[in-house]
mmCIF file of C-alpha atoms in Angstrom:
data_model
loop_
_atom_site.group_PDB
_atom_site.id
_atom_site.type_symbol
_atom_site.label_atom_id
_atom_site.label_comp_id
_atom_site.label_asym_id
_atom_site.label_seq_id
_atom_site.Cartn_x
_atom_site.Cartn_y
_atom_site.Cartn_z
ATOM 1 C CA UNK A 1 22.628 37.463 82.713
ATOM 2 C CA UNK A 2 23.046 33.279 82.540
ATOM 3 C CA UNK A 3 19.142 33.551 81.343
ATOM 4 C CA UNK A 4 20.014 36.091 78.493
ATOM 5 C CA UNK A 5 23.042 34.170 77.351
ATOM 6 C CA UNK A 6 21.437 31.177 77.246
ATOM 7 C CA UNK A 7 18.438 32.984 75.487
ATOM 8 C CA UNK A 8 20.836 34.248 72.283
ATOM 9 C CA UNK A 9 22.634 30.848 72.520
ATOM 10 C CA UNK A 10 19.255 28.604 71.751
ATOM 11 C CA UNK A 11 17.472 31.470 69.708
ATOM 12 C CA UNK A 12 20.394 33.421 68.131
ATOM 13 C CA UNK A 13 19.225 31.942 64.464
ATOM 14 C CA UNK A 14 15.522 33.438 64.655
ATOM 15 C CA UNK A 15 16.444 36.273 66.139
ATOM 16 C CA UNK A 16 18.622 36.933 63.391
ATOM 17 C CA UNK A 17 16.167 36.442 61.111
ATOM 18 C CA UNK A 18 13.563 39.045 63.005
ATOM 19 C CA UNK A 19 16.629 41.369 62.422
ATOM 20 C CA UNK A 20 16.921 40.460 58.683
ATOM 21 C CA UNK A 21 13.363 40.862 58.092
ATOM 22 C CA UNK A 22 13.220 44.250 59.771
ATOM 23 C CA UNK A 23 16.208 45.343 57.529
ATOM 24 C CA UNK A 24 14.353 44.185 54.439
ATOM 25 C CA UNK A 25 11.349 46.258 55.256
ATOM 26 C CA UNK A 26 13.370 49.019 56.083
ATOM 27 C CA UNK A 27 15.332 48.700 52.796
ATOM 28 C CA UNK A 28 11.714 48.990 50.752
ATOM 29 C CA UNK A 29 12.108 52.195 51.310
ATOM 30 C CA UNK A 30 15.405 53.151 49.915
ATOM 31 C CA UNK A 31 15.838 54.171 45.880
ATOM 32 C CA UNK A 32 15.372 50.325 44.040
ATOM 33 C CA UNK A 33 14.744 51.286 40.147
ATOM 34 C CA UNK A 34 15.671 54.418 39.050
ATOM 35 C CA UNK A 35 13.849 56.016 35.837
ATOM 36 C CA UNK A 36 14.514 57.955 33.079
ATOM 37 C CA UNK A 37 11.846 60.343 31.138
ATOM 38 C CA UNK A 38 11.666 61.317 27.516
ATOM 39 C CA UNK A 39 12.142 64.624 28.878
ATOM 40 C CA UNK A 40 16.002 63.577 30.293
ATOM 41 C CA UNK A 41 14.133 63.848 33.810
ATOM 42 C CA UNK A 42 14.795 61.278 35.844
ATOM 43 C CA UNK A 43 13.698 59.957 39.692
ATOM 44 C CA UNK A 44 13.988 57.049 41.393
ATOM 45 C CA UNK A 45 11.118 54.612 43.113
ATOM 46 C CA UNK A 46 11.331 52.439 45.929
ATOM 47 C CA UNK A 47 9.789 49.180 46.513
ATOM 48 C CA UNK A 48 6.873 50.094 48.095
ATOM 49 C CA UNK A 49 6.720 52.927 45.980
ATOM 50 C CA UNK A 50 6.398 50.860 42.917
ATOM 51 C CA UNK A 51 3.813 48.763 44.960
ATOM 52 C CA UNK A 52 1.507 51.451 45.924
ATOM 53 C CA UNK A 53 1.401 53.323 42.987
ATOM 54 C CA UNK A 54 0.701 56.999 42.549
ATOM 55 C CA UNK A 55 1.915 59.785 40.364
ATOM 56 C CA UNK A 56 5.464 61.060 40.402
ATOM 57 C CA UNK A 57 5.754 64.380 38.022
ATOM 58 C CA UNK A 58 4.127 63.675 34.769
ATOM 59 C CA UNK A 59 3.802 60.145 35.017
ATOM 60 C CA UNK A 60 1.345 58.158 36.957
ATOM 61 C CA UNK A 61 1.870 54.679 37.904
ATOM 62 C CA UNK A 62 -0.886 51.765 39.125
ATOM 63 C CA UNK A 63 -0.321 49.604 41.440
ATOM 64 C CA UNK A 64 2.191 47.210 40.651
ATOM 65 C CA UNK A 65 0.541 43.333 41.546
ATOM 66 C CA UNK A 66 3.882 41.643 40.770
ATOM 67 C CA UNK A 67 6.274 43.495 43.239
ATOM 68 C CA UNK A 68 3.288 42.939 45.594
ATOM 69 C CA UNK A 69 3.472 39.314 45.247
ATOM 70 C CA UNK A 70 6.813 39.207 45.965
ATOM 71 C CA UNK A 71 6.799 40.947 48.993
ATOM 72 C CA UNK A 72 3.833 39.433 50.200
ATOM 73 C CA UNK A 73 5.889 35.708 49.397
ATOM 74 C CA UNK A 74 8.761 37.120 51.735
ATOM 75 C CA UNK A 75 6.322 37.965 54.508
ATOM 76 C CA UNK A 76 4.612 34.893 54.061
ATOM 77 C CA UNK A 77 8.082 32.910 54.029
ATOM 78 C CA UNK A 78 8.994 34.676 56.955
ATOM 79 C CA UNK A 79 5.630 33.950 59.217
ATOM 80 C CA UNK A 80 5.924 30.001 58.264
ATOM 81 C CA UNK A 81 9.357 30.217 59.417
ATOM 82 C CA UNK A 82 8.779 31.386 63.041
ATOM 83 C CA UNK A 83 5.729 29.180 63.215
ATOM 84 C CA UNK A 84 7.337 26.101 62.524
ATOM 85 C CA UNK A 85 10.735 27.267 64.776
ATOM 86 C CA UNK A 86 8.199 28.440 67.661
ATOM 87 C CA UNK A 87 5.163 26.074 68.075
ATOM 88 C CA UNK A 88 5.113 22.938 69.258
ATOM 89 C CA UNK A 89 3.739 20.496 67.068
ATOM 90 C CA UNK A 90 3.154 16.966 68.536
ATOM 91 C CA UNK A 91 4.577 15.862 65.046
ATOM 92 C CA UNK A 92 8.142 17.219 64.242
ATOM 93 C CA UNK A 93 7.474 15.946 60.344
ATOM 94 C CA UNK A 94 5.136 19.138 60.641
ATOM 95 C CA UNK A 95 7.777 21.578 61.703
ATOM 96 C CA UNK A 96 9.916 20.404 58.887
ATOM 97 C CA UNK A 97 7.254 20.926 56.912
ATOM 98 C CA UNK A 98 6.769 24.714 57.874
ATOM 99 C CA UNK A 99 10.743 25.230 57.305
ATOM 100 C CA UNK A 100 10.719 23.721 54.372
ATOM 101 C CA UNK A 101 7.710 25.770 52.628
ATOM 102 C CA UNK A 102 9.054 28.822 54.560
ATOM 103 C CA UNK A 103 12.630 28.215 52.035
ATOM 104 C CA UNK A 104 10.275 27.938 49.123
ATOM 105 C CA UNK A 105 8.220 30.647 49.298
ATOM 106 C CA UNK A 106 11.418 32.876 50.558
ATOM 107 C CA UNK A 107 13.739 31.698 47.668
ATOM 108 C CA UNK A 108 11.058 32.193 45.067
ATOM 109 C CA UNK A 109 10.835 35.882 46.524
ATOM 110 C CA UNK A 110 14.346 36.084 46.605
ATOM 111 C CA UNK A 111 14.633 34.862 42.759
ATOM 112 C CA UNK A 112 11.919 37.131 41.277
ATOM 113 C CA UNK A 113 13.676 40.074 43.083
ATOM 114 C CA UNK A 114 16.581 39.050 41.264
ATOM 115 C CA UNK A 115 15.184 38.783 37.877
ATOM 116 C CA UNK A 116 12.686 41.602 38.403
ATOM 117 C CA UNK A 117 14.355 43.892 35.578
ATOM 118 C CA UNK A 118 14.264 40.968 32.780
ATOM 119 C CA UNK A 119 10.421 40.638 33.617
ATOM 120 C CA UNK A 120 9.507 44.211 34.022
ATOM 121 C CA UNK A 121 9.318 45.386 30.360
ATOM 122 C CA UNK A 122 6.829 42.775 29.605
ATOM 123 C CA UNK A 123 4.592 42.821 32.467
ATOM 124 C CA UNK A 124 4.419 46.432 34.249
ATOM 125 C CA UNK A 125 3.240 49.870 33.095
ATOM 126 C CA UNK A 126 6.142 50.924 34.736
ATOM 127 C CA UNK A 127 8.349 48.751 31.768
ATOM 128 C CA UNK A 128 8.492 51.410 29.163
ATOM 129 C CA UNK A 129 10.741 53.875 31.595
ATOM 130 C CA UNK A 130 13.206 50.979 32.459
ATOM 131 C CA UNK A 131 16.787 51.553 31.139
ATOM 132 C CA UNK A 132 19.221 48.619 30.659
ATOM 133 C CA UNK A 133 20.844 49.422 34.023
ATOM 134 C CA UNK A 134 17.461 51.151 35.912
ATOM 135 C CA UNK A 135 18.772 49.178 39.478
ATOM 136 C CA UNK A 136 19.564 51.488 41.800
ATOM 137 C CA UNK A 137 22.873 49.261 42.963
ATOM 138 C CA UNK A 138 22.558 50.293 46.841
ATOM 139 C CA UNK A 139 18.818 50.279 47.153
ATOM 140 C CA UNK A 140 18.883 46.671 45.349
ATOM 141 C CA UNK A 141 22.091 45.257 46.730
ATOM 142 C CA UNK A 142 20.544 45.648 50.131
ATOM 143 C CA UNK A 143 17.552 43.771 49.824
ATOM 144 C CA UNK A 144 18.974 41.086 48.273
ATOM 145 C CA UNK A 145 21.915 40.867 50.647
ATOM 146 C CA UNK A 146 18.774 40.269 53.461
ATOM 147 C CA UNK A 147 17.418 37.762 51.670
ATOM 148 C CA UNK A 148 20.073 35.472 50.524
ATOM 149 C CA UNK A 149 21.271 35.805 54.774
ATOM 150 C CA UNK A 150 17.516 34.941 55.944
ATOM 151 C CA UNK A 151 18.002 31.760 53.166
ATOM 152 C CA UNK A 152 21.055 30.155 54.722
ATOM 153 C CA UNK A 153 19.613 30.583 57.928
ATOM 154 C CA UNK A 154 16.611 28.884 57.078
ATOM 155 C CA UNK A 155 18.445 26.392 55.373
ATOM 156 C CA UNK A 156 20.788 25.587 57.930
ATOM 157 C CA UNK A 157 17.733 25.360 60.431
ATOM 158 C CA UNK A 158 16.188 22.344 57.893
ATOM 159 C CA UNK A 159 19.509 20.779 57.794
ATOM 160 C CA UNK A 160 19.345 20.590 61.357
ATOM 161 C CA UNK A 161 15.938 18.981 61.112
ATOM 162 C CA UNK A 162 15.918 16.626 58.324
ATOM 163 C CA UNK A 163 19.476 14.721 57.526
ATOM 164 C CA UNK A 164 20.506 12.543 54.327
ATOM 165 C CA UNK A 165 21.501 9.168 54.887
ATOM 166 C CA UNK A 166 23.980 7.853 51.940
ATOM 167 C CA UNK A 167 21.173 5.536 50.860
ATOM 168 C CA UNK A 168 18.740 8.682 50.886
ATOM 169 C CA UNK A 169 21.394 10.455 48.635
ATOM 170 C CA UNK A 170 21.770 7.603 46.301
ATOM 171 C CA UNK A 171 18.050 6.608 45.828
ATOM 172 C CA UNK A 172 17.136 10.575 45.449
ATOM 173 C CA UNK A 173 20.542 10.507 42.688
ATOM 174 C CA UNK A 174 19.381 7.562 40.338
ATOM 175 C CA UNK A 175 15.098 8.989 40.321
ATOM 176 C CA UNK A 176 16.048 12.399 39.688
ATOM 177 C CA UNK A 177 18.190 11.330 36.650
ATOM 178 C CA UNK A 178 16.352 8.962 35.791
ATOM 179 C CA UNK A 179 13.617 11.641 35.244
ATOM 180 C CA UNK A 180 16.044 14.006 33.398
ATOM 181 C CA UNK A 181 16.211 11.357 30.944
ATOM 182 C CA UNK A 182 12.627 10.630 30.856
ATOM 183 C CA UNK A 183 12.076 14.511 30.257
ATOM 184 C CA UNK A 184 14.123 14.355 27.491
ATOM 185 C CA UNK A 185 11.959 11.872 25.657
ATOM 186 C CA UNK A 186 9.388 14.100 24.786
ATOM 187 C CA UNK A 187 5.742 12.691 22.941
ATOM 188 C CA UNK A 188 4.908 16.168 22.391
ATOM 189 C CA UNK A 189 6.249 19.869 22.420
ATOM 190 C CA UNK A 190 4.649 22.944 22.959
ATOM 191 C CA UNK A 191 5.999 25.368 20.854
ATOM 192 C CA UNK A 192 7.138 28.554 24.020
ATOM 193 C CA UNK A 193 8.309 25.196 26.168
ATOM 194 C CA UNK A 194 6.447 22.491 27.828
ATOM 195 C CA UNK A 195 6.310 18.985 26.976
ATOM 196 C CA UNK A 196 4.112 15.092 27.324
ATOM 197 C CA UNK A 197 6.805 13.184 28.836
ATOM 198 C CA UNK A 198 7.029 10.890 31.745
ATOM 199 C CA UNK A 199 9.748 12.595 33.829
ATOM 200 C CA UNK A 200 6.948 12.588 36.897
ATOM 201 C CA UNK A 201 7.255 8.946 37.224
ATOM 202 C CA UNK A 202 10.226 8.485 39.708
ATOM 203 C CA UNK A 203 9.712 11.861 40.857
ATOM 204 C CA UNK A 204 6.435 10.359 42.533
ATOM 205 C CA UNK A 205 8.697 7.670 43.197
ATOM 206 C CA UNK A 206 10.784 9.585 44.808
ATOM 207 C CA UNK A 207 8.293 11.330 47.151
ATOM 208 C CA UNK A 208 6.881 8.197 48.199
ATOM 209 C CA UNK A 209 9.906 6.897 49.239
ATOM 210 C CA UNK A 210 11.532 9.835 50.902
ATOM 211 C CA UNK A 211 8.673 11.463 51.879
ATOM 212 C CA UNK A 212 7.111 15.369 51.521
ATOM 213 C CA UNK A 213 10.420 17.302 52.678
ATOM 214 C CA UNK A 214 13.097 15.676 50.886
ATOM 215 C CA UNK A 215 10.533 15.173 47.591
ATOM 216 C CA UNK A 216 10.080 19.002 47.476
ATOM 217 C CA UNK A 217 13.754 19.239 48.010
ATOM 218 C CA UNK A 218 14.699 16.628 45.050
ATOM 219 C CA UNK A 219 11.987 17.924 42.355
ATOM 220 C CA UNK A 220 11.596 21.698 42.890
ATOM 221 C CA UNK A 221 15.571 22.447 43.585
ATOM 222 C CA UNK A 222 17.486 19.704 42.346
ATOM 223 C CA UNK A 223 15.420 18.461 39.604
ATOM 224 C CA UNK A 224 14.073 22.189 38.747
ATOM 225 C CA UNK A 225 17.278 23.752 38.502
ATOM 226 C CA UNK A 226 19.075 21.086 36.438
ATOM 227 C CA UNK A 227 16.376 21.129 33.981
ATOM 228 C CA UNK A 228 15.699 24.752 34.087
ATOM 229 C CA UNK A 229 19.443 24.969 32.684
ATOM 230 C CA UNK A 230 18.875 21.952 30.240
ATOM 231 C CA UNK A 231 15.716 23.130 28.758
ATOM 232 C CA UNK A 232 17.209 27.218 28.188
ATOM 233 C CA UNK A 233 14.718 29.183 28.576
ATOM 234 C CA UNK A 234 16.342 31.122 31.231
ATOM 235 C CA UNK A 235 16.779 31.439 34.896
ATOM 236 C CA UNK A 236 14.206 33.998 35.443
ATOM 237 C CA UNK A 237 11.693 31.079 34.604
ATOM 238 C CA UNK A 238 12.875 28.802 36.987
ATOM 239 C CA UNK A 239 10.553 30.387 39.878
ATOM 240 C CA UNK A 240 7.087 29.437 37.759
ATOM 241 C CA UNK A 241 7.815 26.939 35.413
ATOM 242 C CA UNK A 242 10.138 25.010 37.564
ATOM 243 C CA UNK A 243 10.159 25.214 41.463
ATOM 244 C CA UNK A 244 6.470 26.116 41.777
ATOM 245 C CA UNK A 245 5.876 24.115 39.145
ATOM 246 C CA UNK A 246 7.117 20.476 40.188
ATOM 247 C CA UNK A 247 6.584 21.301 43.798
ATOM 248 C CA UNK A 248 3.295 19.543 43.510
ATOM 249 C CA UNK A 249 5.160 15.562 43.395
ATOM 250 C CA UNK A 250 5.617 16.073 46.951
ATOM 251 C CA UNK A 251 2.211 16.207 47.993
ATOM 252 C CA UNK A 252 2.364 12.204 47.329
ATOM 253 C CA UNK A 253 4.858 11.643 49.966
ATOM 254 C CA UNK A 254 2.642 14.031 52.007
ATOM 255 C CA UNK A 255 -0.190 12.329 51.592
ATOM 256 C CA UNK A 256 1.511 9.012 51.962
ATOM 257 C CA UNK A 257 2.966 9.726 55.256
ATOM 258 C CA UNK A 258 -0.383 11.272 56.470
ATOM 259 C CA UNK A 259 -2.376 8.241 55.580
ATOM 260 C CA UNK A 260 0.104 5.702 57.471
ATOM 261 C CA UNK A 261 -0.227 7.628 60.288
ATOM 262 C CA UNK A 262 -4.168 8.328 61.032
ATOM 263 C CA UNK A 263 -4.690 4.732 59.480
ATOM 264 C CA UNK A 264 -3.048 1.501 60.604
ATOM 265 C CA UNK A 265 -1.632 -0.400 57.944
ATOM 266 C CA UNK A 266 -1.725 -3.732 59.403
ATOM 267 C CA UNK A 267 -0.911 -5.876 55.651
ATOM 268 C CA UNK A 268 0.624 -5.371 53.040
ATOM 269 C CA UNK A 269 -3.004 -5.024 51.037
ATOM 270 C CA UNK A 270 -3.332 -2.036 53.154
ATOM 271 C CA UNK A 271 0.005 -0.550 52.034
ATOM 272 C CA UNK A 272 -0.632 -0.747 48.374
ATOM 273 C CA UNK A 273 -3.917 1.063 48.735
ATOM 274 C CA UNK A 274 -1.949 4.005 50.912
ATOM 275 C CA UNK A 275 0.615 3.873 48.048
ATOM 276 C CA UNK A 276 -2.082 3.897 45.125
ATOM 277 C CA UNK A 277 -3.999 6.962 47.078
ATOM 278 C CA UNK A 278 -1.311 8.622 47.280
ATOM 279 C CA UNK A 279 -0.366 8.308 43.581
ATOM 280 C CA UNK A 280 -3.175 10.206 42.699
ATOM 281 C CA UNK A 281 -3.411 13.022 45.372
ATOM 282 C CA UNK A 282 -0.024 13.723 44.195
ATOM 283 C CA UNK A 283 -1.043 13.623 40.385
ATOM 284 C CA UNK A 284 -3.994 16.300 41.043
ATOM 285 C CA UNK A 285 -1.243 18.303 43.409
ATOM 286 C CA UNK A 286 1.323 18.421 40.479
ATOM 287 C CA UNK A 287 -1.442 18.918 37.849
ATOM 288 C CA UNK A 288 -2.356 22.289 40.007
ATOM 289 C CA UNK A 289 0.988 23.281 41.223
ATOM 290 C CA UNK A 290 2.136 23.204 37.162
ATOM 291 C CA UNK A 291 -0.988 24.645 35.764
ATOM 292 C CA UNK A 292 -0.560 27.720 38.306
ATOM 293 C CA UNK A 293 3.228 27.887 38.253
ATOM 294 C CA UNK A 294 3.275 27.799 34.391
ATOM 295 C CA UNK A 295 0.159 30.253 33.818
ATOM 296 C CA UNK A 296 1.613 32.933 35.581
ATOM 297 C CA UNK A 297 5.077 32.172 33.822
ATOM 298 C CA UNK A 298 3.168 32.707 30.466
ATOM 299 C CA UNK A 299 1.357 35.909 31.563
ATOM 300 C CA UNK A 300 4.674 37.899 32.704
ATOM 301 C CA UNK A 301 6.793 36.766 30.021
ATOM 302 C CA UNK A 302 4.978 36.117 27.032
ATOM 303 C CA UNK A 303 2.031 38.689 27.789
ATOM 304 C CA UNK A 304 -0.836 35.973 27.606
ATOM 305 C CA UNK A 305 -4.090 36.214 29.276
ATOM 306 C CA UNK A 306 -5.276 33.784 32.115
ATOM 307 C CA UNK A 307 -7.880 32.230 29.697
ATOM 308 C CA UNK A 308 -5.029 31.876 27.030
ATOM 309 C CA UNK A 309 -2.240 30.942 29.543
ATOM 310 C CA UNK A 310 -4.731 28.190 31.027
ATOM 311 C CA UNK A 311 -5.752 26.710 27.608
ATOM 312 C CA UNK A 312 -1.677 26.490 26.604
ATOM 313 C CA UNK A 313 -1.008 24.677 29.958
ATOM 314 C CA UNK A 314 -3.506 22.264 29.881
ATOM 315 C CA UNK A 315 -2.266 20.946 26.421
ATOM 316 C CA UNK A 316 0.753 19.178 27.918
ATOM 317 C CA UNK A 317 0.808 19.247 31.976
ATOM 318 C CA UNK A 318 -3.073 17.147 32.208
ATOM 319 C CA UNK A 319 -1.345 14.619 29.850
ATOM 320 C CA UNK A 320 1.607 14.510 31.494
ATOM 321 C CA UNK A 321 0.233 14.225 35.306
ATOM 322 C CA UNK A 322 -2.161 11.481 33.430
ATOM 323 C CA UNK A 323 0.416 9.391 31.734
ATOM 324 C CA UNK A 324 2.822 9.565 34.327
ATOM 325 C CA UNK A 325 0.060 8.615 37.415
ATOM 326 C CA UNK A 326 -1.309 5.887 35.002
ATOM 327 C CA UNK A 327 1.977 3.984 34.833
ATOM 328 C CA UNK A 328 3.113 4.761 38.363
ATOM 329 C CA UNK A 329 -0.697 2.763 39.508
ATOM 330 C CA UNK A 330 0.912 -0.181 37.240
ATOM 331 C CA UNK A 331 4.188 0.131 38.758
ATOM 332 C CA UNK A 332 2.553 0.213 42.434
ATOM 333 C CA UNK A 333 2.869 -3.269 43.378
ATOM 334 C CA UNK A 334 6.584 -3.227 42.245
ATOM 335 C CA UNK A 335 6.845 0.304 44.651
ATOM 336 C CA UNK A 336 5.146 -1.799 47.794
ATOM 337 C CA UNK A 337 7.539 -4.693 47.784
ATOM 338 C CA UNK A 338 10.591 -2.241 47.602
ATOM 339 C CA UNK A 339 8.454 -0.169 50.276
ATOM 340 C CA UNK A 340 8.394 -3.250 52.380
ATOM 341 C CA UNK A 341 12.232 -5.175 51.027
ATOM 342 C CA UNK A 342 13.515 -1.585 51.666
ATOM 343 C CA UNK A 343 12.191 0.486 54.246
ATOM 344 C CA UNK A 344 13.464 4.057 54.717
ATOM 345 C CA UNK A 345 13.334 5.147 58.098
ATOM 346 C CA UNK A 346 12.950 8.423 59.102
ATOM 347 C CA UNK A 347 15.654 10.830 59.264
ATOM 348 C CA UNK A 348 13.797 13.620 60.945
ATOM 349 C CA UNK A 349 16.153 14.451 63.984
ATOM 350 C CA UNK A 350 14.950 16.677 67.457
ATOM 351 C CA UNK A 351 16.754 20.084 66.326
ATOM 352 C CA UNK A 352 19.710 21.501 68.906
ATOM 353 C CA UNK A 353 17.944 24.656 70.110
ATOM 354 C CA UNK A 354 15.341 22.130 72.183
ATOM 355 C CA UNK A 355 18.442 21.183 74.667
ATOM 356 C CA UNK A 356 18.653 24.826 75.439
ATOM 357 C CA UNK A 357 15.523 25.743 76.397
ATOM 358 C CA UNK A 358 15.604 28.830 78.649
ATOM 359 C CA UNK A 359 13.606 27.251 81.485
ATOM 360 C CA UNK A 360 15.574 24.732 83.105
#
C-alpha cells in the first residue's frame, strides 16, 4: 500500500496524462461537426469519422488529411512526452528537450482543433456542408477540455525542469522586443503577409544565449503570439505562420550547446567558431521551419498549391534568414565577448518526481 502511494505521489502527473489521452481518443468518437443537407437532412460526424472518410446518405466524403494531422500531432505530442518523463537520458538538457517539443506539437494540435471551423470551408470537401455554428458543443467541448488539461500538465512538468533566472527574464525581454521592432521595419512586403526584415537577429541572439528550450519558448510563444496579434491576420494563423514558423531560431542554441559539449572549447578562438556554426545551422533551421510552417498556412487558407505556396515563401523568408544570419556573423565577435563577460549558466534543475522513486 506504502509502494502504491508512493507510486501516484512521484507519477500522479503522467498518469494523468495516460488518462487524458485515453479520454481524447475516446471523445473522437462522439458527434464533433454536425451537417446540414440541401435536402434539410442533417447528421453529425465524429472525428475519426471525418478522418476516415466514407459515405453517409447521399454524400460521400474522402479522407480528410488535415484532421489527420492533427490527431496524429496529439499522438505524437503525447509519445515525446512520456519519453522524455520516462527514459533516462545521461543529459537532462535532452529531457527538456522532449517536454518542450512534446508542448509544441500538443498546443499546435490543440490550436488547429480550435480554429478547425474557420479553416474548414477553404480546405476540406467536407467545407461546403459547414453551417456557421456546425460544432457539435459536447462532442467539441470535450476534446478540447483534454487537451488544454494534458497542456498545463506538460507545462508545469517543463517548469519543473527548466527555471528563469531574473537575468534570463530580462535578457529574453529586451531581444524579443527588440525584434518586434525590427519586424516592424519591413524592406519588403508580400502582399497575403510576410515580410524582409531583420527581426531574426536577436532572436538568434537569443537562442545562443539561452539556449534551445528557452529560445523555442521566447520566439515561437512569446515572440509568435505578440506578433501574430500585431501583424492581424488572425489567430488561426498563428499555428503555421508563427509557432512552427519561428521555431526554427532555436536550433542555434541547439546546435550551440551540442557543439560545446562533444568539442572542448579550450580559447576563446574556439568559441567564436561554435558561435559562428551555430549561426548558420540555425539560419538553414529557421529558413525550413518558415518555408514549411508558412506553405501549409498558404495552402489551407488561401487555397494555393505546394509549387505556388513554395515560390510565395521563398520571396521573403530566404532573404530574411540571409540578411539576418549575414549580420548576426558580423555581430559574432561582439556575441563571444558578452558570451564570455556574461556567462549564463544553466538553469536546468533535477525534476521532483526523481526523489520519489518507487525503489528505495
Amino acid at each position: 500500500m506504502e509502494k502504491l502511494k508512493k507510486l501516484l505521489l512521484g507519477y500522479w502527473c503522467p498518469i494523468v496524462i495516460g488518462l487524458m489521452t485515453i479520454l481524447f481518443i475516446g471523445f473522437s468518437f462522439l458527434p464533433l461537426l454536425d451537417f446540414e443537407l440541401t435536402n434539410e437532412n442533417s447528421f453529425s460526424l465524429s472525428l475519426i469519422q471525418i478522418i476516415l472518410g466514407g459515405e453517409y446518405g447521399e454524400v460521400t466524403f474522402k479522407f480528410d488529411a488535415l484532421f489527420c494531422f492533427i490527431y496524429l500531432v496529439f499522438i505524437l505530442g503525447v509519445i515525446f512526452y512520456f519519453c522524455g518523463y520516462f527514459i533516462k537520458f545521461k543529459n537532462l538538457k535532452t529531457k527538456v528537450a522532449f517536454l518542450g517539443w512534446s508542448l509544441v506539437w500538443i498546443l499546435v494540435a490543440l490550436i488547429l482543433l480550435s480554429c478547425s471551423e474557420l479553416f474548414i470551408p477553404n480546405y476540406s470537401d467536407i467545407g461546403e456542408y459547414i453551417s456557421d455554428n456546425s460544432l457539435n458543443p459536447l462532442g467539441f467541448a470535450l476534446e478540447i477540455i483534454c487537451l488544454v488539461v494534458i497542456i498545463l500538465l506538460v507545462l508545469r512538468d517543463n517548469f519543473t525542469n527548466l527555471t528563469f533566472k531574473v537575468n534570463d527574464i530580462v535578457e529574453m525581454g529586451m531581444l524579443i522586443a527588440l525584434a518586434l521592432c525590427l519586424d516592424k521595419i519591413k524592406l519588403w512586403s508580400a502582399p497575403t503577409g510576410g515580410s524582409i526584415n531583420l527581426a531574426g537577429i536577436p532572436l538568434l541572439i537569443l537562442s545562443i544565449r539561452l539556449g534551445f528550450s528557452k529560445g523555442l519558448i521566447g520566439s515561437s510563444l512569446i515572440f509568435g503570439i505578440i506578433s501574430c496579434f500585431m501583424d492581424t491576420w488572425g489567430f488561426q494563423t498563428f499555428p503555421f505562420d508563427y509557432f512552427i514558423a519561428f521555431s526554427g531560431y532555436s536550433i542555434a542554441g541547439l546546435a550551440y550547446s551540442l557543439y560545446t559539449k562533444f568539442i572542448k572549447i579550450n580559447n576563446r578562438k574556439n568559441d567564436l567558431i561554435a558561435i559562428c556554426l551555430s549561426l548558420c545551422i540555425g539560419a538553414v533551421g529557421v529558413f525550413i521551419t518558415r518555408m514549411v510552417g508558412s506553405s501549409i498556412s498558404s495552402m489551407i487558407y488561401y487555397d494555393y498549391s505546394l509549387s505556388a505556396a513554395l515560390i510565395y515563401q521563398i520571396g521573403y523568408v530566404g532573404p530574411s534568414a540571409a540578411l539576418s544570419l549575414a549580420a548576426c556573423l558580423v555581430l559574432a565577435k561582439p556575441i563571444e565577448m558578452i558570451n564570455h563577460r556574461f556567462k549564463v549558466k544553466s538553469s536546468i534543475k533535477t525534476p521532483e518526481v526523481n526523489s520519489n522513486d518507487t525503489s528505495n
